[in-house]
Tab-separated table of C-alpha atoms in Angstrom:
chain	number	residue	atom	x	y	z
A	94	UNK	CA	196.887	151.946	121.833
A	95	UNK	CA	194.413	150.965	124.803
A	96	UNK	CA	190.829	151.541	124.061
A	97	UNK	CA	189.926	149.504	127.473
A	98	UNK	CA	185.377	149.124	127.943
A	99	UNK	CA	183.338	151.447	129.872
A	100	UNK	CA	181.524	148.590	132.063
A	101	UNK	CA	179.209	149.770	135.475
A	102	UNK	CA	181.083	147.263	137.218
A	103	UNK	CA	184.656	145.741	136.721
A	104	UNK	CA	184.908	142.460	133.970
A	105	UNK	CA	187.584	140.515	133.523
A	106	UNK	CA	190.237	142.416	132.228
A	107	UNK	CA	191.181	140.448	128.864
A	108	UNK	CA	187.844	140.855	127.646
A	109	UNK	CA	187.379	145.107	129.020
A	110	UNK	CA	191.179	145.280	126.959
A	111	UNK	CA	189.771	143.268	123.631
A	112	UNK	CA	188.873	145.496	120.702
A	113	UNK	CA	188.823	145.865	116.718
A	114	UNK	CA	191.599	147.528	116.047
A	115	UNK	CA	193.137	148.018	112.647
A	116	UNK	CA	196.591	149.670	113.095
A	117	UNK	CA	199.240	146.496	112.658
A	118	UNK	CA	202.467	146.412	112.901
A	119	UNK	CA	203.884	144.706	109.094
A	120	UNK	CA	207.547	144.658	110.858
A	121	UNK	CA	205.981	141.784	113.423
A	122	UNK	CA	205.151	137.786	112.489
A	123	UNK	CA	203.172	136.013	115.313
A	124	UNK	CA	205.251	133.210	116.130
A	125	UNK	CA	204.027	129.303	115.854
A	126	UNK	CA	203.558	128.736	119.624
A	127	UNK	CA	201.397	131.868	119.735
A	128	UNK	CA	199.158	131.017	116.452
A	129	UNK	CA	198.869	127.342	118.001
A	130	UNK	CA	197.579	129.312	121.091
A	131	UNK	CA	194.652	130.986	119.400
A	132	UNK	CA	193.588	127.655	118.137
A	133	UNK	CA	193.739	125.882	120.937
A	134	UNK	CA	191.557	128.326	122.589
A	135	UNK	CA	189.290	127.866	120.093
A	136	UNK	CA	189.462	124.357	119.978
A	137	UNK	CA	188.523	124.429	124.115
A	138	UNK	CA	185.259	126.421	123.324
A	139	UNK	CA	181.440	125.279	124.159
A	140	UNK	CA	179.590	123.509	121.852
A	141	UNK	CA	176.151	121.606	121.367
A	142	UNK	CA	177.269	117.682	122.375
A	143	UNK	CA	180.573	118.766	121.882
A	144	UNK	CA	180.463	118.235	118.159
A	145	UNK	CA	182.863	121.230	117.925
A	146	UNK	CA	181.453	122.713	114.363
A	147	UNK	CA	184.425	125.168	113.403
A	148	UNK	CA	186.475	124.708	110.323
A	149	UNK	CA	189.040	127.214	110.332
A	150	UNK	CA	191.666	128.080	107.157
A	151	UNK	CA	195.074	129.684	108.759
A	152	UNK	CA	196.814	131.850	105.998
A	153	UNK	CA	200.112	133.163	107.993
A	154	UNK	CA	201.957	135.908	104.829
A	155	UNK	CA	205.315	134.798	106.849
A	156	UNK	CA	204.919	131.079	105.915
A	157	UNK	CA	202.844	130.528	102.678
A	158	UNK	CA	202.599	134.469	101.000
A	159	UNK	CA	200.822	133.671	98.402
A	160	UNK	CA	197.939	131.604	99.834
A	161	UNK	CA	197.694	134.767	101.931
A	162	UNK	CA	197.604	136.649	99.093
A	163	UNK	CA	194.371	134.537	97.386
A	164	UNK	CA	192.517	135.106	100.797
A	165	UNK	CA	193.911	138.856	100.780
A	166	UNK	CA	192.203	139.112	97.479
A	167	UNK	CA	188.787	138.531	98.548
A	168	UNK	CA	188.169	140.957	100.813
A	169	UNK	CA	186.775	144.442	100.320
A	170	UNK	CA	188.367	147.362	99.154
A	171	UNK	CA	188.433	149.243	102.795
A	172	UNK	CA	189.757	146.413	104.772
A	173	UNK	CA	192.376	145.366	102.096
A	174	UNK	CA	193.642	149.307	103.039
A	175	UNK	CA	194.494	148.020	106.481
A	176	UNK	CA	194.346	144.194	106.361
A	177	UNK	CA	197.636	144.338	104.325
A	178	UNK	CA	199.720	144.741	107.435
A	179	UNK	CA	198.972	141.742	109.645
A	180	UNK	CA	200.439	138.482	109.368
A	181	UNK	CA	197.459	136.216	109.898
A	182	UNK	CA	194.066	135.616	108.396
A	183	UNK	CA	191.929	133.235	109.635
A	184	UNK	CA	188.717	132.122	107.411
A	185	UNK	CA	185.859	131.771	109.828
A	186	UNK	CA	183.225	128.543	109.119
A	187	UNK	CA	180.834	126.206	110.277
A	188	UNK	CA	179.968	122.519	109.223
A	189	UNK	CA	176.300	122.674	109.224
A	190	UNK	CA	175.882	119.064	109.643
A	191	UNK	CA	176.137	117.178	112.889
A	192	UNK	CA	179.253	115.048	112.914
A	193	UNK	CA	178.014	112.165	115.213
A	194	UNK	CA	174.814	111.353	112.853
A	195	UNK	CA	174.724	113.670	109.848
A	196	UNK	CA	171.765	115.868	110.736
A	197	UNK	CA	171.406	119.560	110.315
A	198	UNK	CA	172.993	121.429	112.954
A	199	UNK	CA	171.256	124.325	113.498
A	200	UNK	CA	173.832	125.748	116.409
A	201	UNK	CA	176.774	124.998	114.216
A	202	UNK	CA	177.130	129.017	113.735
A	203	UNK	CA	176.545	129.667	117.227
A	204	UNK	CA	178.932	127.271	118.579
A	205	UNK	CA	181.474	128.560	115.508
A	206	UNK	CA	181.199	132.444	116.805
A	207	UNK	CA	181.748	131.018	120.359
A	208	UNK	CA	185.266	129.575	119.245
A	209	UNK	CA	185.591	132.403	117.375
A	210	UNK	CA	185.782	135.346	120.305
A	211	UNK	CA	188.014	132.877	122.086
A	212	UNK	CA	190.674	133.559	119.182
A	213	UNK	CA	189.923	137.316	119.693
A	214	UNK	CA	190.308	136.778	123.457
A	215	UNK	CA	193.016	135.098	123.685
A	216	UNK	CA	194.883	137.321	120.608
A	217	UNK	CA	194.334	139.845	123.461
A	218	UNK	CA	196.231	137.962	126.352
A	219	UNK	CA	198.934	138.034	123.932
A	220	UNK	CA	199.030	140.799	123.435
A	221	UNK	CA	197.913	140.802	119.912
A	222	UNK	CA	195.395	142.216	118.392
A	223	UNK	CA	192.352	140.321	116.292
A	224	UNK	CA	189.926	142.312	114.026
A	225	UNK	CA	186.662	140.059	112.999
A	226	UNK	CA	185.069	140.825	109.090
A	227	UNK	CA	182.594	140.198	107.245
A	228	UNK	CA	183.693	142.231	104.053
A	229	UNK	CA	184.630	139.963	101.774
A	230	UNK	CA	183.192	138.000	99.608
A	231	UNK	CA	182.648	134.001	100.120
A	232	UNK	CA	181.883	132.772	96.812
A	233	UNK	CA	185.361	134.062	95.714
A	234	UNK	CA	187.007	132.543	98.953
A	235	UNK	CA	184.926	129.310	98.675
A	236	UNK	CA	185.827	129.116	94.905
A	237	UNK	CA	189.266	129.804	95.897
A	238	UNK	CA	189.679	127.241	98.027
A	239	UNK	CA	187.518	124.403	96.727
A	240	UNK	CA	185.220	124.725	100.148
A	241	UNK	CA	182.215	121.783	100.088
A	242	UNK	CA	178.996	123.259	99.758
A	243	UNK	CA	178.034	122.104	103.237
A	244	UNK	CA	180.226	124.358	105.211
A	245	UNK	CA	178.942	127.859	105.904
A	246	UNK	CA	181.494	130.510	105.644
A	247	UNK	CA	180.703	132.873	108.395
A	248	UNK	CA	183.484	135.360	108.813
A	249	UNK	CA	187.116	136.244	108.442
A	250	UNK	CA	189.344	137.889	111.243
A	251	UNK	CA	192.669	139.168	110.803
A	252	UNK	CA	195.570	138.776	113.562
A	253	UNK	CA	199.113	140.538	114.518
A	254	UNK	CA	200.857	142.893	117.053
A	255	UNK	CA	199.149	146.128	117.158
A	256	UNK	CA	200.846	149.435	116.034
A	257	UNK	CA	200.586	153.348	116.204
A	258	UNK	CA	197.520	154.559	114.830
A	259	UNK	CA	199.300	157.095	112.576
A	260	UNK	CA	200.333	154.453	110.295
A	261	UNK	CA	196.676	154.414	108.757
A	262	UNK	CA	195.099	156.699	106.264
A	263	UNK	CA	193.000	160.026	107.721
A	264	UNK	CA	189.746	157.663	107.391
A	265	UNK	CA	190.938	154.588	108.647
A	266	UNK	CA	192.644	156.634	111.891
A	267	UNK	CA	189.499	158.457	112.796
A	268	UNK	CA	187.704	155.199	113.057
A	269	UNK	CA	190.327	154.321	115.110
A	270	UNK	CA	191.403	156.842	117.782
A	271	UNK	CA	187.351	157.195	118.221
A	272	UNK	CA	186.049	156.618	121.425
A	273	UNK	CA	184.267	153.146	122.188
A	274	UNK	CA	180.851	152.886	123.283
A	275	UNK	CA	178.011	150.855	123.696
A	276	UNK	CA	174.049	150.625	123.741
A	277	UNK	CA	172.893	151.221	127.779
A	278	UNK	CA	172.204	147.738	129.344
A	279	UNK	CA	168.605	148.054	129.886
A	280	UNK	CA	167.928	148.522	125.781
A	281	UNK	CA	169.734	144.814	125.331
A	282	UNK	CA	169.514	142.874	128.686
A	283	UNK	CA	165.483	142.107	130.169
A	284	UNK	CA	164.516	141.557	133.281
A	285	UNK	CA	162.080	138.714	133.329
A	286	UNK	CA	160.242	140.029	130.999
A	287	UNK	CA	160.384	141.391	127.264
A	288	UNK	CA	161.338	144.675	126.760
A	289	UNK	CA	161.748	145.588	130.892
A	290	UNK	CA	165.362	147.111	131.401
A	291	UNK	CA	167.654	144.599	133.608
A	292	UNK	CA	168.811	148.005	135.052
């Protein structure tokens, strides 16, 4: 399913075709070469004298199902519903602490969500699909996983080849067949000044 963005003018078209989706298809794996390419694009993204921040966990159900599972576990009821078909789960986090001289890094989550969309763009090039969450909960994960104190967990996204919508329950399919929108530019984008619409 295509749910491509309503822009004024035209954006590039991996980011207009990017979206949340939640229908995947359990029949598909996402190969090695193509799991390899969503970290490299992360790897490539901006960040604050370069220090490169992210700390990512890869759980993949095809190659290690039970590590899966343990990461499976700690998220919410509603996206365990529909989280249970794709393949790949990716633990989003952030090492708050500069690694050139140890100070605090206050961008470090910043930089992190940076990386982060590049997974969800490039998931869309291909032609995957990536869904970013933050229902779950992090003490279990960081328990789970023996994660030092001094990385921030920020997020979790889920990754695999998208499917028909009708595999979902009623509640999960309404959120998804539902149209996309978005708030008008001028409410989040001013022009020189606070609060004065760009457009």
């Amino acid at each position: 399913m295509k749910k491509p963005a309503t822009t004024r003018v035209a954006i590039d078209e991996t980011i207009a075709q990017r979206w949340s989706g939640r229908a995947y298809d359990a029949s598909k794996s996402v190969s090695a070469d193509q799991t390899i390419a969503l970290l490299e694009a992360a790897r490539w993204a901006p960040s604050c004298y370069g220090d490169q921040p992210w700390r990512f966990i890869v759980w993949d159900s095809n190659k290690d199902k039970a590590a899966w599972q343990k990461a499976f576990d700690t998220l919410v009821e509603f996206n365990q519903g529909w989280v249970k078909n794709a393949p790949l789960l990716f633990l989003i986090a952030a090492d708050t602490k500069f690694n050139h001289n140890g100070k605090p890094n206050r961008w470090a989550a910043y930089d992190t969500g940076a990386a982060a969309e590049n997974i969800c763009l490039q998931a869309t090039a291909l032609g995957l699909m990536a869904h970013q969450m933050a229902g779950f909960d992090a003490d279990k994960l960081r328990a789970a996983f023996e994660i030092p104190e001094q990385i921030e967990i920020i997020a979790m996204i889920s990754v695999g080849h998208p499917a028909d919508p009708d595999t979902l329950d009623a509640e999960t399919r309404e959120r998804e067949t539902a149209a996309r929108s978005r708030r008008e530019l001028g409410e989040l984008f001013f022009d020189g000044a606070w609060g004065k619409p760009v457009v």
